[in-house]
Structures are given as C-alpha cells and as structure tokens.
Coordinates of C-alpha atoms and ligand atoms in Angstrom, one line a residue:
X1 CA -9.5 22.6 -15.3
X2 CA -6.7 20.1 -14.1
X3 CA -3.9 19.3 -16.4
X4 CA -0.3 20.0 -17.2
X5 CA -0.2 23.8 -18.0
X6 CA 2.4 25.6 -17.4
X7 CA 2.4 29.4 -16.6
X8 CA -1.5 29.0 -15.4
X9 CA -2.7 31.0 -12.6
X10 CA -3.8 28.6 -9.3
X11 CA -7.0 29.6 -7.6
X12 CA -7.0 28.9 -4.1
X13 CA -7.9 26.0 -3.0
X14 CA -5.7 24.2 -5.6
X15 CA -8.2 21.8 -6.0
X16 CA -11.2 20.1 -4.9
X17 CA -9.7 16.6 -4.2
X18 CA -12.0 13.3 -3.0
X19 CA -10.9 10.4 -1.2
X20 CA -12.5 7.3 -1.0
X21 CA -11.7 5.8 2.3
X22 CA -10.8 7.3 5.5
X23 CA -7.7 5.2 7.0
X24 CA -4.3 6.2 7.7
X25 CA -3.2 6.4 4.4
X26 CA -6.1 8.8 3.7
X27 CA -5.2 11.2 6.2
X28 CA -1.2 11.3 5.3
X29 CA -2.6 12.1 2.0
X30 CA -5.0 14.6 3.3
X31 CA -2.5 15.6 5.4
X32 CA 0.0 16.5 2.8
X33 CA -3.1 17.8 0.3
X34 CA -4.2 20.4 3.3
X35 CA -0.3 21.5 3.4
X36 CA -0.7 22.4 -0.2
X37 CA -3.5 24.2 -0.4
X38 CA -6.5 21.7 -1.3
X39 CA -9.7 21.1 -0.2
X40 CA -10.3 17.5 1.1
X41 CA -13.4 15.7 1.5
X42 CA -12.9 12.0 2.8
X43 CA -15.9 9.1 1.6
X44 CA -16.0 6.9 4.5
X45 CA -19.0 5.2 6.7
X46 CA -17.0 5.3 10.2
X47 CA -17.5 8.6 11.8
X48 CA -14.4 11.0 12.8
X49 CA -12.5 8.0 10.3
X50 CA -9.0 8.8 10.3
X51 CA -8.5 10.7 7.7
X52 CA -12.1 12.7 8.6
X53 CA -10.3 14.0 11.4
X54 CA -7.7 16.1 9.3
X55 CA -9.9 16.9 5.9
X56 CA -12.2 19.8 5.4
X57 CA -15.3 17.3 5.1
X58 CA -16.3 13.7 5.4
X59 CA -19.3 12.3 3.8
X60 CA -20.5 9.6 5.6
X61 CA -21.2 6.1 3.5
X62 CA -19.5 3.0 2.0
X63 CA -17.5 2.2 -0.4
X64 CA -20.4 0.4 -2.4
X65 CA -23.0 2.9 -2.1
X66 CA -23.4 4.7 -5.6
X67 CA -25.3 7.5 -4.5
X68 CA -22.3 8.2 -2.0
X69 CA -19.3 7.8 -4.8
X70 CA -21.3 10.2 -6.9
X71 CA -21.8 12.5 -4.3
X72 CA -18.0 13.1 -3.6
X73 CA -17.2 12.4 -6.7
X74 CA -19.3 15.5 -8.3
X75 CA -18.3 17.4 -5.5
X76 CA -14.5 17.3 -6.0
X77 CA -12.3 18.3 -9.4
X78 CA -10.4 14.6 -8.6
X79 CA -10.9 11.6 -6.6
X80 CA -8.2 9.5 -5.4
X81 CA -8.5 6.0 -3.1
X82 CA -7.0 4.9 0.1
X83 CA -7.7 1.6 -0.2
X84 CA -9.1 -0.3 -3.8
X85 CA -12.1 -2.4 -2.2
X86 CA -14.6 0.1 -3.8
X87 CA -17.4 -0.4 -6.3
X88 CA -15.8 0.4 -9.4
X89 CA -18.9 0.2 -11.5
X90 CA -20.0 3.4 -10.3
X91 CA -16.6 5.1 -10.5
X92 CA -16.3 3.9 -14.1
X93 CA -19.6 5.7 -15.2
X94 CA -18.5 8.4 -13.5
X95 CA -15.2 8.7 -15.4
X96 CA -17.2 7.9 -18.9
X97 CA -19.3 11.1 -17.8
X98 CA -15.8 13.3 -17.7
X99 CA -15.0 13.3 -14.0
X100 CA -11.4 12.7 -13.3
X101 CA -10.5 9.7 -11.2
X102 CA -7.1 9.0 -10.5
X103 CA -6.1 6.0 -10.9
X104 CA -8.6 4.8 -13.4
X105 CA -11.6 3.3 -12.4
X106 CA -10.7 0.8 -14.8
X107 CA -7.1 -0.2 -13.8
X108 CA -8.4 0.0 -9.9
X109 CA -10.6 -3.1 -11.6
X110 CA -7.6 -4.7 -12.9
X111 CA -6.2 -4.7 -9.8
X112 CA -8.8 -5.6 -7.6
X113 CA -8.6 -9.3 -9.3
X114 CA -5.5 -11.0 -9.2
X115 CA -5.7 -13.0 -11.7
X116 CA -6.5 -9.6 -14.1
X117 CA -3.6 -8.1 -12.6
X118 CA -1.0 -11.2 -13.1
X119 CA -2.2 -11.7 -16.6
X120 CA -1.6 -7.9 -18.1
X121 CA 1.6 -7.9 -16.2
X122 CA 2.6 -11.0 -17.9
X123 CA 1.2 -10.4 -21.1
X124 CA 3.7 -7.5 -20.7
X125 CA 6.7 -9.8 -20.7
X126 CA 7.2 -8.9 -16.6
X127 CA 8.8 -11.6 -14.8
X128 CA 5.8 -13.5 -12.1
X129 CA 6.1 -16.5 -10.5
X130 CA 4.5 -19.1 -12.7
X131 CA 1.1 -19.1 -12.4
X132 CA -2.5 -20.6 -12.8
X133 CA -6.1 -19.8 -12.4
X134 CA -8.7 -21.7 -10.3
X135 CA -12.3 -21.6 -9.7
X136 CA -12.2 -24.1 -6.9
X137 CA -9.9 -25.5 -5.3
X138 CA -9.1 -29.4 -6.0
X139 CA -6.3 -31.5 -4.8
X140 CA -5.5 -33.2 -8.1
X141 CA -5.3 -30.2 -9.6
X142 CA -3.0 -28.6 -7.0
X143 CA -0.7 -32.0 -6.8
X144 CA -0.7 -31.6 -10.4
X145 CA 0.9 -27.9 -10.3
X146 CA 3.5 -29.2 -7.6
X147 CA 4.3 -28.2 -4.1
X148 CA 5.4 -25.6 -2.7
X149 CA 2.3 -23.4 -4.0
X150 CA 0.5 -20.3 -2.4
X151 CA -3.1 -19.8 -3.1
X152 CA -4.4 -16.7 -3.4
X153 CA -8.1 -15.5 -3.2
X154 CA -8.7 -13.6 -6.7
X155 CA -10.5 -11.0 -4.7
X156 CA -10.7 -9.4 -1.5
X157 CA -7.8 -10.1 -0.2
X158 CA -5.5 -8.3 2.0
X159 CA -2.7 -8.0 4.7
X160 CA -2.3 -11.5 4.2
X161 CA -5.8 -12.9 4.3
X162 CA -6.9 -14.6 1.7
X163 CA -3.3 -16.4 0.7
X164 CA -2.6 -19.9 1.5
X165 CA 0.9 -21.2 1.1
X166 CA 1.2 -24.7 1.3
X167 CA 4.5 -26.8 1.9
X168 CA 3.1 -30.2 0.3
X169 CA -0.4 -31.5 -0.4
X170 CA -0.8 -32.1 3.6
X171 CA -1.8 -28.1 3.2
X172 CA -4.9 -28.7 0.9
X173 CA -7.0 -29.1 3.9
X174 CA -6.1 -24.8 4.8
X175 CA -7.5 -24.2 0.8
X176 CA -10.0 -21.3 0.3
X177 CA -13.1 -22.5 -1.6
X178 CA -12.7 -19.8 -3.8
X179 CA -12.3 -18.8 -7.4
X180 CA -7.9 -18.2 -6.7
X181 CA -4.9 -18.1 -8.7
X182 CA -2.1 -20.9 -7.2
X183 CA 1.8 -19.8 -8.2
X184 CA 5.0 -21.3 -7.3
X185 CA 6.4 -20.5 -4.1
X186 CA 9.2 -18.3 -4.4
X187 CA 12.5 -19.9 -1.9
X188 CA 12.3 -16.2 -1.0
X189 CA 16.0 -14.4 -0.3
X190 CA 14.1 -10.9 0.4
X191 CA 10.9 -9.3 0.3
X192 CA 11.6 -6.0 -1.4
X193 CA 9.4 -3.1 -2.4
X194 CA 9.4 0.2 -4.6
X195 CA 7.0 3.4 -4.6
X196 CA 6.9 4.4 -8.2
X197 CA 5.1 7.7 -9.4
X198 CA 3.7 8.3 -12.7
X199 CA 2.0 11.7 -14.0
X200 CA -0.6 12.1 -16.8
X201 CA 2.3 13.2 -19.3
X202 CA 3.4 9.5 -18.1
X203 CA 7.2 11.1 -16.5
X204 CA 8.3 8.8 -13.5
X205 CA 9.5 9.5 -10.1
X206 CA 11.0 6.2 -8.6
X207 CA 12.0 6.2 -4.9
X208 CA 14.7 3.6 -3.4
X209 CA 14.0 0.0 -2.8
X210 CA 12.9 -1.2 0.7
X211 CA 13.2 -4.4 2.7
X212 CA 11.2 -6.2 4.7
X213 CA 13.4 -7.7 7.6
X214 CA 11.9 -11.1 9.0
X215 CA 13.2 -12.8 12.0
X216 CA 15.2 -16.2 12.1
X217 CA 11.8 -18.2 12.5
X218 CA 10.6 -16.6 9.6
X219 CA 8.0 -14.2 10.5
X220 CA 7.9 -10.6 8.9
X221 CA 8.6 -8.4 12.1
X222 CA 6.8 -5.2 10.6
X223 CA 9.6 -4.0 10.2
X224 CA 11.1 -2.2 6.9
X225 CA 14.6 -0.6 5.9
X226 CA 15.8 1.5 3.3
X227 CA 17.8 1.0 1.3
X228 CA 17.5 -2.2 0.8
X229 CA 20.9 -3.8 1.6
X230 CA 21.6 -5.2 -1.8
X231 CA 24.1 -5.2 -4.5
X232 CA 23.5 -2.4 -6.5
X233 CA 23.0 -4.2 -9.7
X234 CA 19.8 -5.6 -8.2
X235 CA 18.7 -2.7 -6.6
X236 CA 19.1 -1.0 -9.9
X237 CA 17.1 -4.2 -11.5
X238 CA 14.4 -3.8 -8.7
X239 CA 13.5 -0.6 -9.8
X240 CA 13.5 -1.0 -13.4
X241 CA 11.2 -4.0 -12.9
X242 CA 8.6 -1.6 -10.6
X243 CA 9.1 1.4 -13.2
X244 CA 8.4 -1.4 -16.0
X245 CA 5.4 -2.8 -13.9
X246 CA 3.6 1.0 -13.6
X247 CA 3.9 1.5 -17.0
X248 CA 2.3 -1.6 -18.3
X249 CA -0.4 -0.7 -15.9
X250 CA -0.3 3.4 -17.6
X251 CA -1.3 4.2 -14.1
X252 CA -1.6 7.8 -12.9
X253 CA -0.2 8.2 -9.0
X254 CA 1.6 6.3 -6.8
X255 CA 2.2 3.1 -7.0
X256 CA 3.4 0.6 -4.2
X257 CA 5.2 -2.7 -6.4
X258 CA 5.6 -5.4 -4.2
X259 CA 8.7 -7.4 -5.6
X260 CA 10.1 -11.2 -4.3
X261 CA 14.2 -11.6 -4.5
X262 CA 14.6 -15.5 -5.1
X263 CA 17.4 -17.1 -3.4
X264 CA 18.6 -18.0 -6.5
X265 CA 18.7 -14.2 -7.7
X266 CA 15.8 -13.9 -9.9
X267 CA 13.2 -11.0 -8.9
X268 CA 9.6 -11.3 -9.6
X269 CA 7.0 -9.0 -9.6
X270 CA 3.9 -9.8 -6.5
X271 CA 1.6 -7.7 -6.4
X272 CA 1.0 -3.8 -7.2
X273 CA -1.2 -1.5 -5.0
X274 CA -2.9 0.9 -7.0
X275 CA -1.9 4.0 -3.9
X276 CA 0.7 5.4 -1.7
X277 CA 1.3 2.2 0.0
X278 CA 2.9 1.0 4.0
X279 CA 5.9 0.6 2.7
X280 CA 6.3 4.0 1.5
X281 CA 5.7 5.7 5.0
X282 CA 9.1 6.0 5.5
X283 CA 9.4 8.7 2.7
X284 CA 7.4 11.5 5.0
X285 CA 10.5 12.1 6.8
X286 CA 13.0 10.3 5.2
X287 CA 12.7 11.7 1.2
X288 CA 13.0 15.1 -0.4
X289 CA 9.4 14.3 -1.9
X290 CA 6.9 12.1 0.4
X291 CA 4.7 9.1 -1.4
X292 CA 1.9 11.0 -0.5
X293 CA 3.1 14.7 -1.9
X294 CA 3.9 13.1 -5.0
X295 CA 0.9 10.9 -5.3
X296 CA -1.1 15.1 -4.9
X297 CA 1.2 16.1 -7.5
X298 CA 0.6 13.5 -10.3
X299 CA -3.2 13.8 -9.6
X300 CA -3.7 17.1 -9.6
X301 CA -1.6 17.9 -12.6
X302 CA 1.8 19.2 -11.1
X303 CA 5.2 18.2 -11.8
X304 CA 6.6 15.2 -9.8
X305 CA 9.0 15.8 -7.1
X306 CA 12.7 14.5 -6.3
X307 CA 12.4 10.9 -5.1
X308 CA 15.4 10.7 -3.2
X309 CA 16.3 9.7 0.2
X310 CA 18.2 12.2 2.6
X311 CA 19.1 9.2 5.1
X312 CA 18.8 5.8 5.8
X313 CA 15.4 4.8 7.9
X314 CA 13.6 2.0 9.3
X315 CA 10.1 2.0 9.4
X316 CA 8.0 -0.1 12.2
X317 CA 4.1 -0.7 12.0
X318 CA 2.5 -0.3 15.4
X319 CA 0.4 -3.0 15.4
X320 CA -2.6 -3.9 17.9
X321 CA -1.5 -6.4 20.3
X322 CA -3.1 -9.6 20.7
X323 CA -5.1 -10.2 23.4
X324 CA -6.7 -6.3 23.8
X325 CA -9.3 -4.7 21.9
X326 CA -11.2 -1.6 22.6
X327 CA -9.9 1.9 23.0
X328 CA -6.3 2.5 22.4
X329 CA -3.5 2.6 25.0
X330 CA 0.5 3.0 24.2
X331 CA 3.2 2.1 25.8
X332 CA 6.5 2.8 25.9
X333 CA 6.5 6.0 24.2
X334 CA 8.3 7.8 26.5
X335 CA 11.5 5.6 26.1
X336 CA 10.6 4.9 22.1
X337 CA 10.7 8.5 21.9
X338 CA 13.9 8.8 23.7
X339 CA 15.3 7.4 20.6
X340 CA 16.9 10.0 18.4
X341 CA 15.8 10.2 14.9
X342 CA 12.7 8.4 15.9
X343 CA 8.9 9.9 14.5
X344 CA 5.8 8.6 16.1
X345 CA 2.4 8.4 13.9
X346 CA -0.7 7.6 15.9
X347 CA -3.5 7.2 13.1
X348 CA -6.4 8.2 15.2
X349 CA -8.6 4.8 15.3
X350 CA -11.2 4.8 17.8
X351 CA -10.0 0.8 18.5
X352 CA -7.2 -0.9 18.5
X353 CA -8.0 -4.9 17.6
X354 CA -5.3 -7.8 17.6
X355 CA -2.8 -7.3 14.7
X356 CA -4.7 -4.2 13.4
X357 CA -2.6 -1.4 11.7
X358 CA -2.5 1.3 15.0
X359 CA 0.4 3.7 13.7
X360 CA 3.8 3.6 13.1
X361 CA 7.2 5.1 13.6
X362 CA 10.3 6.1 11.2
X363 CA 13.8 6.2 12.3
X364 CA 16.3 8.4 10.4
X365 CA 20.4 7.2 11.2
X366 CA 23.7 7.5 9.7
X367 CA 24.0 3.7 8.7
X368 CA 21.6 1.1 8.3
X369 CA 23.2 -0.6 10.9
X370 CA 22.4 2.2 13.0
X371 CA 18.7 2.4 12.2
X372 CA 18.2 -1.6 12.5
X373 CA 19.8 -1.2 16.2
X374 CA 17.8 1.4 17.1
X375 CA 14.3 0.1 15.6
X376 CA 14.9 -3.5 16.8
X377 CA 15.1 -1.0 20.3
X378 CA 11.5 1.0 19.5
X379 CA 10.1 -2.7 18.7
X380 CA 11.0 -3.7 22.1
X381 CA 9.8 -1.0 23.6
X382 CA 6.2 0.0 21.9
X383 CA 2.9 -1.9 22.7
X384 CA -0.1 -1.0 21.3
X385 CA -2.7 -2.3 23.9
X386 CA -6.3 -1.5 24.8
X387 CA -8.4 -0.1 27.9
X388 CA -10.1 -4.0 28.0
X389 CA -8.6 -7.1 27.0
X390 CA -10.4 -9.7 25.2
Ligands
LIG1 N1 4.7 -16.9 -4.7 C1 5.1 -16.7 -3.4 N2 6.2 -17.3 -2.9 C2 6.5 -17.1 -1.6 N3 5.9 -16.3 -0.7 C3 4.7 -15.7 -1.1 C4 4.3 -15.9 -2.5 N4 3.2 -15.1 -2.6 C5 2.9 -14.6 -1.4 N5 3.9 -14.9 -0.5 C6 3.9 -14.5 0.9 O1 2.6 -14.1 1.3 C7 2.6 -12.7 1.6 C8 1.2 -12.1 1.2 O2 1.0 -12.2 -0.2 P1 0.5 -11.1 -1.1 O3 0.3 -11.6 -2.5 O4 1.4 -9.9 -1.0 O5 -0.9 -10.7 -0.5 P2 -1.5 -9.5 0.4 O6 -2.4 -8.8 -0.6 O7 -2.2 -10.1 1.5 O8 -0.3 -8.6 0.8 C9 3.8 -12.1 0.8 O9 4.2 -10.9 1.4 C10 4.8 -13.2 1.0 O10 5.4 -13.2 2.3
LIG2 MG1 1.3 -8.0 -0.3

C-alpha cells in the first residue's frame, strides 16, 4: 500500500511505478525514480524509446492498446504519463477497479480537450482569454468574434500544431476544419510559465516562474530563463494563478501551467500539462527538488520537496535542424561545453527530424544577465544535424 503514512517501513523497491510513454520526459523521470529506489517499467511501441533505455523494463505497445495499458498498469503499484495522448477509457476502468493512476484518468480527459479544460478553469473564476467553442470553422462566425483570434484544435494538439492565430479574416484560409475553441489573442508582453506540485493530502510545492525569451522578429528561440525578469508583484501573481489553476483541477503530480503576461499587465491562464513539463528541465540542476523528483514524491505518497532555486539558469532545447533527418549528429559540443555552468542532455532518439525535441542544455550563472550571455553563446554554437540530409 501507497499513501501518506508516516513511520511505515519501505520495502525495497519503493515502488512498482509505470509510465506511459517513453520520451525524454519519461526517462528524467525514470531517471530520478531509479535514483530513489523504484522499479520502472516504461509502455511505449518504439523499441530502446528513451526512457526504455534507463528503466528496468519496457513493454512494447501504444498508447491506445487496452490490453498494453492493463498490462503495465496491473504490473506496477502506480502509473504516471509522459505525455497525455493516451486512451483514457481504459485507464479510467482501471482506476474504477482500484489501481492507482496518477493524475487521474479522468482529469488527463479533461485536459486532453481544450475546450474541457478552458471551461472548468473558468467555471473556477480563473482569468482566460475570452473564449468560444467551434465545431467547424466558419468565417462569419470568426468575423463575428473579431480579429486578432487563435484557433485551437480541441484535441491533439501539440508543440504548436494544431493552433492557428490569425491577424484579420485574410487568415481564415490557414483554419483547421476541426471541432476548435477560438480566443482573443493576447498583445503578449511575456510567455511565462510555473511547475506546480500537488500531493494526495493536496499540500503544494510551487517552483519560480520562467520566461520564454523570443527574438526581435518574434519567434520563441527555445530558449527559457529563470526567474522570470519581472516585478515581483507579478511574479508573486503568476504563481498564485498556477497554484490556483492546480487546485481547481485537484490534480495529483506535477503540473506545467502555461501563463500569457498581456502588455497591458493582465495574466491569463493557457494551457496546463497534466506532467513534469519542458519548461521545468531547468530544475534538475538548477533547484533543491527537480520537477521530476517531486512529481515521484507526490505519486508515490512522500512528502514534497523544497521548490527553490539555488541560481539563476537558462534552459535551451536542442532542436533537430532543418534540412537533416536520420541518425543524430552534434555539433559544437566541444566549445558548448566549454561554457561554465553549462549541462548537456542528449535524450537518446534513434532520429533526429527537422524541429524535433533532440535534448537540451541548462546553464547555472550568478545573474541572469550572465546566463542569457552565455546561452545566447551555447545557441550559437549547438546544431543538432543528421548522418543524411533530406
Ligand atoms: N490567446 C493567445 N494569444 C496570443 N498568443 C497565443 C494565444 N494562444 C496561443 N498563443 C501562441 O501559440 C503558442 C501555442 O499555443 P498553446 O495553446 O500553448 O498550444 P500548444 O499545445 O501547441 O503548446 C503559445 O505558446 C503562444 O505563443
Ligand atoms: Mg503550449
């Protein structure tokens, strides 16, 4: 038995955890699960996946395949998720038969559709860009909710695909013909988010807030910093809002709260991923307690650790470059790792594609002026290319 007992005696392994999905954020978490004593067995249908490469065991099958999810499921004492594109049907059942599935099959289901998601947050009184639902997409109906809009996909969606923003009705030809929410866009000042952690007992652990630094043309550059350089009243808003947002959602884990900063000082709430999160790499070396130890903790029962940050970082997504594909080549380490303060993270895929998610690095300073120099340096110098081009 799992649960919040104190003065119990813990058998070795810890626990039996399962995790659906086998990607990077799999394996940090199986990474930091191994360090502590559990036993991890990854769900994934890619062979040697990522996260296969550093668990105990890896059952081979997708994310939709019911036989599979019971199978690890049974296996393990709790299951956890890397990403939240899995069948929740049969996760549900499973939880209704008393296995324990963290977070709930059943909020994982909220969150997969946007709309869901949008209206508990709102019925919760949480601040959203205005909003409307859409089962397909029509120009009066658009022209009739105003311009600037984004379109989002109510499901399936990810690393941007499946959002549309859209300047003035010139844009409807890009729509989605799908069932979508359209909001206002936001005239954004910053892109922030926050890693909150919630236990079973429901106690929080809430880490700093992050940026996302674009470039003057307005592209994100992959690249995040923390803390967020902000006026401490708004930081201290930020995180209320992303504790606030968890709660509403009684989630059990960690949570990555994606927040907009409006230009004219409002803060909204975008979306809310239901996991340890990209934007919360940066705690591995940067915080007392990483995203993905605490995220362990809250699952399996054990108090939450300190949240804090030790120094400022940067963290940089190593990103495939266009033009290769195929097996993975780097370049520039050498010099990258010249750097001082700098971590490198390969994530073990067997190909690199154009713009896919590679690895990353985390850069520790004394300033955040000092870790922007000095990651605006490893951006220069890193390339993630392939053995063929395409
Ligand atoms: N309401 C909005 N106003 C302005 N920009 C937005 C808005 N919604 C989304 N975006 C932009 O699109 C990006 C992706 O949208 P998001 O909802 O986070 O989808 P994804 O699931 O792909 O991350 C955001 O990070 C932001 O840059
Ligand atoms: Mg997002």
């Amino acid at each position: 038995m799992l649960g919040q007992l104190k003065n119990r005696a813990y058998h070795y392994p810890l626990a039996r955890l399962g995790i659906i999905g086998g990607g990077q954020l799999g394996k940090m978490l199986a990474q930091k699960a191994k360090q502590m004593g559990l036993h991890v067995t990854i769900l994934d249908p890619a062979p040697h996946s990522p996260a296969g490469q550093v668990a105990d065991e890896q059952i081979l099958g997708g994310f939709e395949d019911n036989e599979k999810l019971r199978a690890l499921v049974e296996r393990c004492e709790v299951t956890t998720y890397d990403l939240e594109h899995v069948a929740t049907a049969a996760l549900k059942i499973l939880a209704e038969e008393g296995h324990r599935l963290f977070p709930s099959p059943h909020l994982l289901e909220i969150i997969q559709d946007k709309l869901a998601l949008k209206d508990v947050l709102a019925t919760r009184g949480l601040p959203l860009p205005p909003y409307q639902k859409i089962e397909r997409p029509r120009v009066e109906v658009f022209s009739r909710f105003g311009f600037p809009l984004v379109q989002k996909a109510r499901f399936g969606g990810y690393d941007g695909r499946g959002v549309v923003v859209m300047r003035s009705a010139a844009d409807f030809a890009h729509a989605l013909p799908v069932a979508s929410t359209i909001e206002r866009a936001v005239a954004l000042e910053k892109e922030l988010a926050v890693m909150v952690a919630r236990d079973q007992a429901g106690n929080i652990a809430c880490y700093p807030v992050v940026e996302m630094v674009f470039d003057p043309r307005g592209n994100l550059l992959d690249l995040l910093l923390v803390p967020a350089r902000l006026e401490p009243s708004i930081a201290a808003r930020a995180r209320a809002l992303a504790i606030a947002a968890v709660q509403a959602l009684k989630g059990v884990g960690v949570f990555g709260v994606e927040l907009f900063l409006s230009q004219a000082g409002e803060l909204f709430v975008n979306e809310i991923a239901p996991r340890p999160h990209n934007s919360g790499h940066y705690t591995i070396e940067a915080c007392v307690t990483s995203q993905y130890e605490q995220h362990v903790r809250a699952i399996i029962g054990l108090p939450l650790g300190d949240a804090g940050l030790l120094r400022p970082a940067a963290m940089l997504n190593l990103l495939g470059e266009p033009g290769f594909a195929g097996k993975p080549v780097v370049r520039g380490l050498h010099e990258a790792l010249a750097i001082s303060g700098l971590s490198f993270h390969l994530y073990g895929k067997a190909e690199t594609r154009p713009l896919r998610k590679m690895g990353h690095v985390t850069i520790l300073g004394e300033s955040i002026d000092e870790v922007l120099i000095k990651a605006q340096k490893a951006k220069a110098l890193l390339r993630m290319e392939a053995e063929a081009r395409v």
